[in-house]
């Protein structure tokens, strides 16, 4: 698990810290669930009493050049059950456990990318907008800037998460929010070992013409054939169901092996016989 925070965010005096969990969703394509973890309230940083109703995480809705992004919402995606807190210099903090929704249709965002370039593919998820439903003690909406820490639980990916403060319009009210963008890249180790293994196989195939003993050369060819058949299952995850560049490169190695075997057992001996006959 990796943790990403806004630069300097842990040194600020914002009263609310939100934990945002990003994890893979079920499906044939890389998709993410944006789930709210615990929300930390620091009493001594409050300037007035606040009541937290919950958190919204929404995909972009109507856009207007004058009003920005417009949202019509009712109940929060994550409910805090009207947790209220008042300024208190002697208190430290309190944590709200934010229960996960039973349905995540609004929170699961598909990505833009192309698995055909695996392991050199890159995915950028569509933006989501995140804001807090905070009220004063009279029930009027309050604009409160959040401190956000994102926990990324993506074992097969390097992730880059960015937060951009924006102003949106929610039910006719101006609200401070964050635009959350996520970019996924395959692990450097996956890219490196894929390229290394394919290069080593190509190198071994290229060495076949220099093997003088025919029995050894045949054994080497059979070993490479068996190795290539297993290499695909090692390099390509089972959840990828499209033809990738790795499939193509392995197929080219099969073709290259056939060409090299033809050269070793037919072309090179034929050239030698012609030279011997001419001499």
mmCIF file of C-alpha atoms in Angstrom:
data_model
loop_
_atom_site.group_PDB
_atom_site.id
_atom_site.type_symbol
_atom_site.label_atom_id
_atom_site.label_comp_id
_atom_site.label_asym_id
_atom_site.label_seq_id
_atom_site.Cartn_x
_atom_site.Cartn_y
_atom_site.Cartn_z
ATOM 1 C CA UNK A 1 0.000 0.000 0.000
ATOM 2 C CA UNK A 2 1.308 3.457 -0.821
ATOM 3 C CA UNK A 3 0.217 6.738 0.704
ATOM 4 C CA UNK A 4 0.071 10.015 -1.171
ATOM 5 C CA UNK A 5 -0.712 13.376 0.386
ATOM 6 C CA UNK A 6 -0.953 16.921 -0.858
ATOM 7 C CA UNK A 7 2.411 18.720 -0.581
ATOM 8 C CA UNK A 8 2.748 20.022 2.956
ATOM 9 C CA UNK A 9 -0.743 18.894 3.813
ATOM 10 C CA UNK A 10 0.265 17.338 7.117
ATOM 11 C CA UNK A 11 1.615 20.708 8.317
ATOM 12 C CA UNK A 12 -1.586 22.672 7.763
ATOM 13 C CA UNK A 13 -4.165 23.671 10.341
ATOM 14 C CA UNK A 14 -7.204 22.420 8.460
ATOM 15 C CA UNK A 15 -9.792 21.021 10.889
ATOM 16 C CA UNK A 16 -10.821 18.006 8.802
ATOM 17 C CA UNK A 17 -8.612 15.229 7.426
ATOM 18 C CA UNK A 18 -10.181 12.802 4.980
ATOM 19 C CA UNK A 19 -8.736 9.389 4.083
ATOM 20 C CA UNK A 20 -9.558 8.444 0.494
ATOM 21 C CA UNK A 21 -9.021 4.791 -0.436
ATOM 22 C CA UNK A 22 -8.441 3.874 -4.081
ATOM 23 C CA UNK A 23 -8.681 0.181 -4.876
ATOM 24 C CA UNK A 24 -9.275 -1.918 -8.005
ATOM 25 C CA UNK A 25 -12.836 -2.930 -8.835
ATOM 26 C CA UNK A 26 -14.093 -6.146 -10.344
ATOM 27 C CA UNK A 27 -14.100 -6.175 -14.134
ATOM 28 C CA UNK A 28 -12.132 -6.989 -17.250
ATOM 29 C CA UNK A 29 -10.746 -3.442 -17.501
ATOM 30 C CA UNK A 30 -8.777 -1.523 -14.874
ATOM 31 C CA UNK A 31 -11.395 0.401 -12.879
ATOM 32 C CA UNK A 32 -11.097 2.060 -9.509
ATOM 33 C CA UNK A 33 -13.390 2.478 -6.532
ATOM 34 C CA UNK A 34 -13.045 5.757 -4.693
ATOM 35 C CA UNK A 35 -13.978 4.801 -1.121
ATOM 36 C CA UNK A 36 -13.968 7.132 1.856
ATOM 37 C CA UNK A 37 -12.050 5.848 4.839
ATOM 38 C CA UNK A 38 -12.025 7.457 8.270
ATOM 39 C CA UNK A 39 -12.502 11.210 8.655
ATOM 40 C CA UNK A 40 -10.448 12.935 11.332
ATOM 41 C CA UNK A 41 -11.803 16.019 13.145
ATOM 42 C CA UNK A 42 -9.274 18.221 14.982
ATOM 43 C CA UNK A 43 -11.260 20.191 17.554
ATOM 44 C CA UNK A 44 -8.625 22.847 18.277
ATOM 45 C CA UNK A 45 -8.546 23.904 14.600
ATOM 46 C CA UNK A 46 -12.279 24.578 14.424
ATOM 47 C CA UNK A 47 -13.391 28.199 14.268
ATOM 48 C CA UNK A 48 -17.049 27.400 14.913
ATOM 49 C CA UNK A 49 -19.316 24.449 15.538
ATOM 50 C CA UNK A 50 -19.828 22.237 12.505
ATOM 51 C CA UNK A 51 -22.005 19.240 11.735
ATOM 52 C CA UNK A 52 -20.863 16.759 9.094
ATOM 53 C CA UNK A 53 -23.631 15.019 7.186
ATOM 54 C CA UNK A 54 -21.375 13.121 4.829
ATOM 55 C CA UNK A 55 -19.155 13.119 1.759
ATOM 56 C CA UNK A 56 -19.946 13.277 -1.955
ATOM 57 C CA UNK A 57 -17.796 11.747 -4.689
ATOM 58 C CA UNK A 58 -19.318 12.380 -8.093
ATOM 59 C CA UNK A 59 -18.444 12.264 -11.766
ATOM 60 C CA UNK A 60 -18.688 15.577 -13.692
ATOM 61 C CA UNK A 61 -22.230 16.626 -14.428
ATOM 62 C CA UNK A 62 -23.590 19.689 -16.216
ATOM 63 C CA UNK A 63 -21.005 22.297 -17.148
ATOM 64 C CA UNK A 64 -21.720 25.987 -17.625
ATOM 65 C CA UNK A 65 -19.104 28.618 -18.497
ATOM 66 C CA UNK A 66 -20.454 30.975 -15.803
ATOM 67 C CA UNK A 67 -21.283 28.617 -12.949
ATOM 68 C CA UNK A 68 -18.692 25.874 -13.503
ATOM 69 C CA UNK A 69 -19.693 22.322 -12.675
ATOM 70 C CA UNK A 70 -23.306 21.979 -11.580
ATOM 71 C CA UNK A 71 -24.515 19.155 -9.321
ATOM 72 C CA UNK A 72 -28.001 18.280 -8.163
ATOM 73 C CA UNK A 73 -27.672 15.956 -5.164
ATOM 74 C CA UNK A 74 -29.727 14.695 -2.242
ATOM 75 C CA UNK A 75 -28.238 12.184 0.195
ATOM 76 C CA UNK A 76 -24.422 11.988 0.566
ATOM 77 C CA UNK A 77 -22.608 9.033 -0.947
ATOM 78 C CA UNK A 78 -21.124 8.386 2.504
ATOM 79 C CA UNK A 79 -23.197 9.291 5.545
ATOM 80 C CA UNK A 80 -21.572 10.544 8.770
ATOM 81 C CA UNK A 81 -24.881 10.485 10.706
ATOM 82 C CA UNK A 82 -24.805 14.213 11.530
ATOM 83 C CA UNK A 83 -21.589 14.201 13.501
ATOM 84 C CA UNK A 84 -21.191 17.600 15.199
ATOM 85 C CA UNK A 85 -18.043 19.102 16.702
ATOM 86 C CA UNK A 86 -17.270 22.403 18.439
ATOM 87 C CA UNK A 87 -13.963 24.247 18.964
ATOM 88 C CA UNK A 88 -12.054 22.958 21.964
ATOM 89 C CA UNK A 89 -8.413 23.866 22.578
ATOM 90 C CA UNK A 90 -8.052 21.105 25.167
ATOM 91 C CA UNK A 91 -9.262 18.281 22.908
ATOM 92 C CA UNK A 92 -7.179 16.595 20.257
ATOM 93 C CA UNK A 93 -9.237 14.827 17.618
ATOM 94 C CA UNK A 94 -12.071 12.425 16.924
ATOM 95 C CA UNK A 95 -12.462 9.921 14.116
ATOM 96 C CA UNK A 96 -15.588 9.240 12.097
ATOM 97 C CA UNK A 97 -15.832 5.768 10.645
ATOM 98 C CA UNK A 98 -17.248 6.301 7.146
ATOM 99 C CA UNK A 99 -19.182 3.185 6.097
ATOM 100 C CA UNK A 100 -18.861 2.073 2.508
ATOM 101 C CA UNK A 101 -21.955 2.270 0.329
ATOM 102 C CA UNK A 102 -23.622 -0.981 -0.639
ATOM 103 C CA UNK A 103 -23.715 0.140 -4.269
ATOM 104 C CA UNK A 104 -20.804 1.978 -5.852
ATOM 105 C CA UNK A 105 -22.207 2.918 -9.249
ATOM 106 C CA UNK A 106 -21.369 6.566 -8.645
ATOM 107 C CA UNK A 107 -17.938 5.804 -7.240
ATOM 108 C CA UNK A 108 -16.562 3.314 -9.732
ATOM 109 C CA UNK A 109 -14.975 5.109 -12.650
ATOM 110 C CA UNK A 110 -13.718 3.390 -15.798
ATOM 111 C CA UNK A 111 -10.333 4.224 -17.263
ATOM 112 C CA UNK A 112 -8.970 5.380 -20.586
ATOM 113 C CA UNK A 113 -6.122 3.253 -21.830
ATOM 114 C CA UNK A 114 -5.162 0.394 -24.103
ATOM 115 C CA UNK A 115 -4.165 -3.017 -22.755
ATOM 116 C CA UNK A 116 -2.823 -3.923 -26.201
ATOM 117 C CA UNK A 117 0.398 -2.167 -25.176
ATOM 118 C CA UNK A 118 0.851 -4.276 -22.026
ATOM 119 C CA UNK A 119 3.103 -3.970 -20.072
ATOM 120 C CA UNK A 120 3.745 -0.472 -21.447
ATOM 121 C CA UNK A 121 0.106 0.584 -21.184
ATOM 122 C CA UNK A 122 -1.055 3.565 -19.168
ATOM 123 C CA UNK A 123 -4.527 4.344 -17.859
ATOM 124 C CA UNK A 124 -6.000 7.708 -16.879
ATOM 125 C CA UNK A 125 -9.268 7.565 -14.969
ATOM 126 C CA UNK A 126 -11.920 10.229 -15.578
ATOM 127 C CA UNK A 127 -12.007 13.008 -12.993
ATOM 128 C CA UNK A 128 -14.244 12.788 -9.958
ATOM 129 C CA UNK A 129 -15.288 15.642 -7.709
ATOM 130 C CA UNK A 130 -15.121 15.306 -3.959
ATOM 131 C CA UNK A 131 -16.713 17.601 -1.416
ATOM 132 C CA UNK A 132 -17.913 17.600 2.166
ATOM 133 C CA UNK A 133 -21.506 18.186 3.273
ATOM 134 C CA UNK A 134 -20.850 20.382 6.325
ATOM 135 C CA UNK A 135 -23.439 22.513 8.140
ATOM 136 C CA UNK A 136 -23.430 25.051 10.935
ATOM 137 C CA UNK A 137 -25.568 24.484 14.025
ATOM 138 C CA UNK A 138 -28.526 26.142 12.297
ATOM 139 C CA UNK A 139 -28.275 23.715 9.362
ATOM 140 C CA UNK A 140 -26.851 26.123 6.792
ATOM 141 C CA UNK A 141 -24.146 24.761 4.413
ATOM 142 C CA UNK A 142 -20.534 25.614 5.246
ATOM 143 C CA UNK A 143 -17.502 25.708 2.966
ATOM 144 C CA UNK A 144 -14.590 23.957 4.658
ATOM 145 C CA UNK A 145 -11.282 23.176 2.971
ATOM 146 C CA UNK A 146 -10.199 19.597 3.511
ATOM 147 C CA UNK A 147 -6.909 17.943 4.211
ATOM 148 C CA UNK A 148 -6.821 14.795 2.064
ATOM 149 C CA UNK A 149 -4.632 11.715 2.319
ATOM 150 C CA UNK A 150 -5.080 9.124 -0.431
ATOM 151 C CA UNK A 151 -4.322 5.464 0.236
ATOM 152 C CA UNK A 152 -3.716 3.573 -3.020
ATOM 153 C CA UNK A 153 -4.092 -0.202 -2.822
ATOM 154 C CA UNK A 154 -3.039 -1.137 -6.366
ATOM 155 C CA UNK A 155 -0.483 -3.970 -6.236
ATOM 156 C CA UNK A 156 -0.035 -4.235 -10.027
ATOM 157 C CA UNK A 157 0.244 -0.521 -10.761
ATOM 158 C CA UNK A 158 2.271 2.598 -10.140
ATOM 159 C CA UNK A 159 -0.316 5.267 -9.398
ATOM 160 C CA UNK A 160 -0.274 9.036 -9.564
ATOM 161 C CA UNK A 161 -3.118 10.861 -7.799
ATOM 162 C CA UNK A 162 -3.637 14.610 -8.092
ATOM 163 C CA UNK A 163 -6.013 16.890 -6.191
ATOM 164 C CA UNK A 164 -7.027 20.257 -7.646
ATOM 165 C CA UNK A 165 -9.154 22.629 -5.541
ATOM 166 C CA UNK A 166 -12.144 23.837 -7.560
ATOM 167 C CA UNK A 167 -15.400 25.638 -6.907
ATOM 168 C CA UNK A 168 -18.580 23.881 -7.943
ATOM 169 C CA UNK A 169 -22.292 24.647 -7.677
ATOM 170 C CA UNK A 170 -24.327 22.159 -5.626
ATOM 171 C CA UNK A 171 -28.092 22.647 -5.485
ATOM 172 C CA UNK A 172 -27.589 26.318 -6.331
ATOM 173 C CA UNK A 173 -24.881 26.899 -3.672
ATOM 174 C CA UNK A 174 -21.187 27.578 -4.283
ATOM 175 C CA UNK A 175 -19.136 24.795 -2.693
ATOM 176 C CA UNK A 176 -15.395 24.239 -2.326
ATOM 177 C CA UNK A 177 -14.392 20.866 -3.753
ATOM 178 C CA UNK A 178 -11.455 18.863 -5.038
ATOM 179 C CA UNK A 179 -11.059 17.441 -8.518
ATOM 180 C CA UNK A 180 -9.384 14.038 -8.200
ATOM 181 C CA UNK A 181 -7.469 12.590 -11.173
ATOM 182 C CA UNK A 182 -5.685 9.251 -11.162
ATOM 183 C CA UNK A 183 -3.118 7.882 -13.614
ATOM 184 C CA UNK A 184 -2.104 4.212 -13.569
ATOM 185 C CA UNK A 185 1.078 2.816 -15.075
ATOM 186 C CA UNK A 186 2.310 -0.747 -15.061
ATOM 187 C CA UNK A 187 5.075 -1.446 -12.568
ATOM 188 C CA UNK A 188 8.609 -0.738 -13.759
ATOM 189 C CA UNK A 189 9.533 -4.276 -12.717
ATOM 190 C CA UNK A 190 6.891 -5.727 -15.084
ATOM 191 C CA UNK A 191 8.220 -3.667 -17.968
ATOM 192 C CA UNK A 192 11.864 -4.459 -17.237
ATOM 193 C CA UNK A 193 11.493 -8.222 -16.767
ATOM 194 C CA UNK A 194 9.255 -8.568 -19.824
ATOM 195 C CA UNK A 195 11.831 -6.836 -22.012
ATOM 196 C CA UNK A 196 14.715 -8.742 -20.381
ATOM 197 C CA UNK A 197 13.160 -12.210 -20.761
ATOM 198 C CA UNK A 198 12.186 -11.630 -24.389
ATOM 199 C CA UNK A 199 15.661 -10.295 -25.165
ATOM 200 C CA UNK A 200 17.350 -13.306 -23.537
ATOM 201 C CA UNK A 201 15.171 -15.720 -25.534
ATOM 202 C CA UNK A 202 16.049 -13.863 -28.760
ATOM 203 C CA UNK A 203 19.743 -14.011 -27.805
ATOM 204 C CA UNK A 204 19.610 -17.779 -27.200
ATOM 205 C CA UNK A 205 17.817 -18.339 -30.516
ATOM 206 C CA UNK A 206 20.487 -16.294 -32.295
ATOM 207 C CA UNK A 207 23.166 -18.586 -30.827
ATOM 208 C CA UNK A 208 21.683 -21.774 -32.362
ATOM 209 C CA UNK A 209 23.597 -21.514 -35.707
ATOM 210 C CA UNK A 210 26.868 -21.534 -33.745
ATOM 211 C CA UNK A 211 26.066 -24.838 -32.003
ATOM 212 C CA UNK A 212 28.105 -27.415 -33.939
ATOM 213 C CA UNK A 213 26.563 -30.573 -32.498
ATOM 214 C CA UNK A 214 23.203 -31.231 -34.186
ATOM 215 C CA UNK A 215 21.798 -33.147 -31.211
ATOM 216 C CA UNK A 216 22.574 -30.252 -28.883
ATOM 217 C CA UNK A 217 21.009 -27.792 -31.331
ATOM 218 C CA UNK A 218 17.811 -29.875 -31.569
ATOM 219 C CA UNK A 219 17.607 -30.101 -27.766
ATOM 220 C CA UNK A 220 18.062 -26.345 -27.502
ATOM 221 C CA UNK A 221 15.282 -25.699 -30.049
ATOM 222 C CA UNK A 222 12.882 -27.980 -28.190
ATOM 223 C CA UNK A 223 13.728 -26.275 -24.905
ATOM 224 C CA UNK A 224 13.027 -22.851 -26.426
ATOM 225 C CA UNK A 225 9.702 -24.085 -27.823
ATOM 226 C CA UNK A 226 8.641 -25.271 -24.381
ATOM 227 C CA UNK A 227 9.935 -22.063 -22.806
ATOM 228 C CA UNK A 228 8.002 -19.828 -25.188
ATOM 229 C CA UNK A 229 4.782 -21.727 -24.505
ATOM 230 C CA UNK A 230 5.157 -21.070 -20.769
ATOM 231 C CA UNK A 231 6.543 -17.552 -21.106
ATOM 232 C CA UNK A 232 3.210 -16.141 -22.234
ATOM 233 C CA UNK A 233 1.404 -17.382 -19.114
ATOM 234 C CA UNK A 234 4.161 -15.918 -16.921
ATOM 235 C CA UNK A 235 4.337 -12.475 -18.503
ATOM 236 C CA UNK A 236 0.651 -11.768 -19.222
ATOM 237 C CA UNK A 237 -1.885 -11.584 -16.355
ATOM 238 C CA UNK A 238 -4.925 -13.824 -16.628
ATOM 239 C CA UNK A 239 -7.311 -10.848 -16.484
ATOM 240 C CA UNK A 240 -6.043 -9.512 -19.834
ATOM 241 C CA UNK A 241 -8.164 -10.965 -22.614
ATOM 242 C CA UNK A 242 -6.935 -8.959 -25.608
ATOM 243 C CA UNK A 243 -3.966 -9.494 -27.886
ATOM 244 C CA UNK A 244 -1.093 -7.444 -26.521
ATOM 245 C CA UNK A 245 2.288 -6.402 -27.841
ATOM 246 C CA UNK A 246 3.760 -9.157 -25.642
ATOM 247 C CA UNK A 247 1.675 -11.746 -27.531
ATOM 248 C CA UNK A 248 2.988 -10.282 -30.789
ATOM 249 C CA UNK A 249 6.618 -10.352 -29.659
ATOM 250 C CA UNK A 250 6.325 -13.990 -28.520
ATOM 251 C CA UNK A 251 4.799 -14.891 -31.902
ATOM 252 C CA UNK A 252 7.705 -13.147 -33.634
ATOM 253 C CA UNK A 253 10.110 -15.199 -31.513
ATOM 254 C CA UNK A 254 8.411 -18.372 -32.755
ATOM 255 C CA UNK A 255 8.898 -17.170 -36.341
ATOM 256 C CA UNK A 256 12.488 -16.195 -35.605
ATOM 257 C CA UNK A 257 13.129 -19.663 -34.118
ATOM 258 C CA UNK A 258 11.790 -21.344 -37.270
ATOM 259 C CA UNK A 259 14.016 -19.148 -39.475
ATOM 260 C CA UNK A 260 17.091 -19.837 -37.363
ATOM 261 C CA UNK A 261 16.354 -23.611 -37.291
ATOM 262 C CA UNK A 262 16.011 -23.592 -41.093
ATOM 263 C CA UNK A 263 19.323 -21.784 -41.385
ATOM 264 C CA UNK A 264 21.061 -24.168 -38.966
ATOM 265 C CA UNK A 265 19.882 -27.455 -40.487
ATOM 266 C CA UNK A 266 19.315 -26.607 -44.158
ATOM 267 C CA UNK A 267 20.782 -23.327 -45.343
ATOM 268 C CA UNK A 268 24.185 -23.466 -43.651
ATOM 269 C CA UNK A 269 24.827 -27.174 -44.607
ATOM 270 C CA UNK A 270 23.774 -26.430 -48.204
ATOM 271 C CA UNK A 271 26.208 -23.518 -48.417
ATOM 272 C CA UNK A 272 28.981 -25.688 -47.004
ATOM 273 C CA UNK A 273 28.290 -28.458 -49.554
ATOM 274 C CA UNK A 274 28.354 -25.942 -52.398
ATOM 275 C CA UNK A 275 31.704 -24.602 -51.197
ATOM 276 C CA UNK A 276 33.101 -28.118 -50.838
ATOM 277 C CA UNK A 277 31.934 -29.091 -54.355
ATOM 278 C CA UNK A 278 33.350 -25.917 -55.896
ATOM 279 C CA UNK A 279 36.695 -26.532 -54.295
#
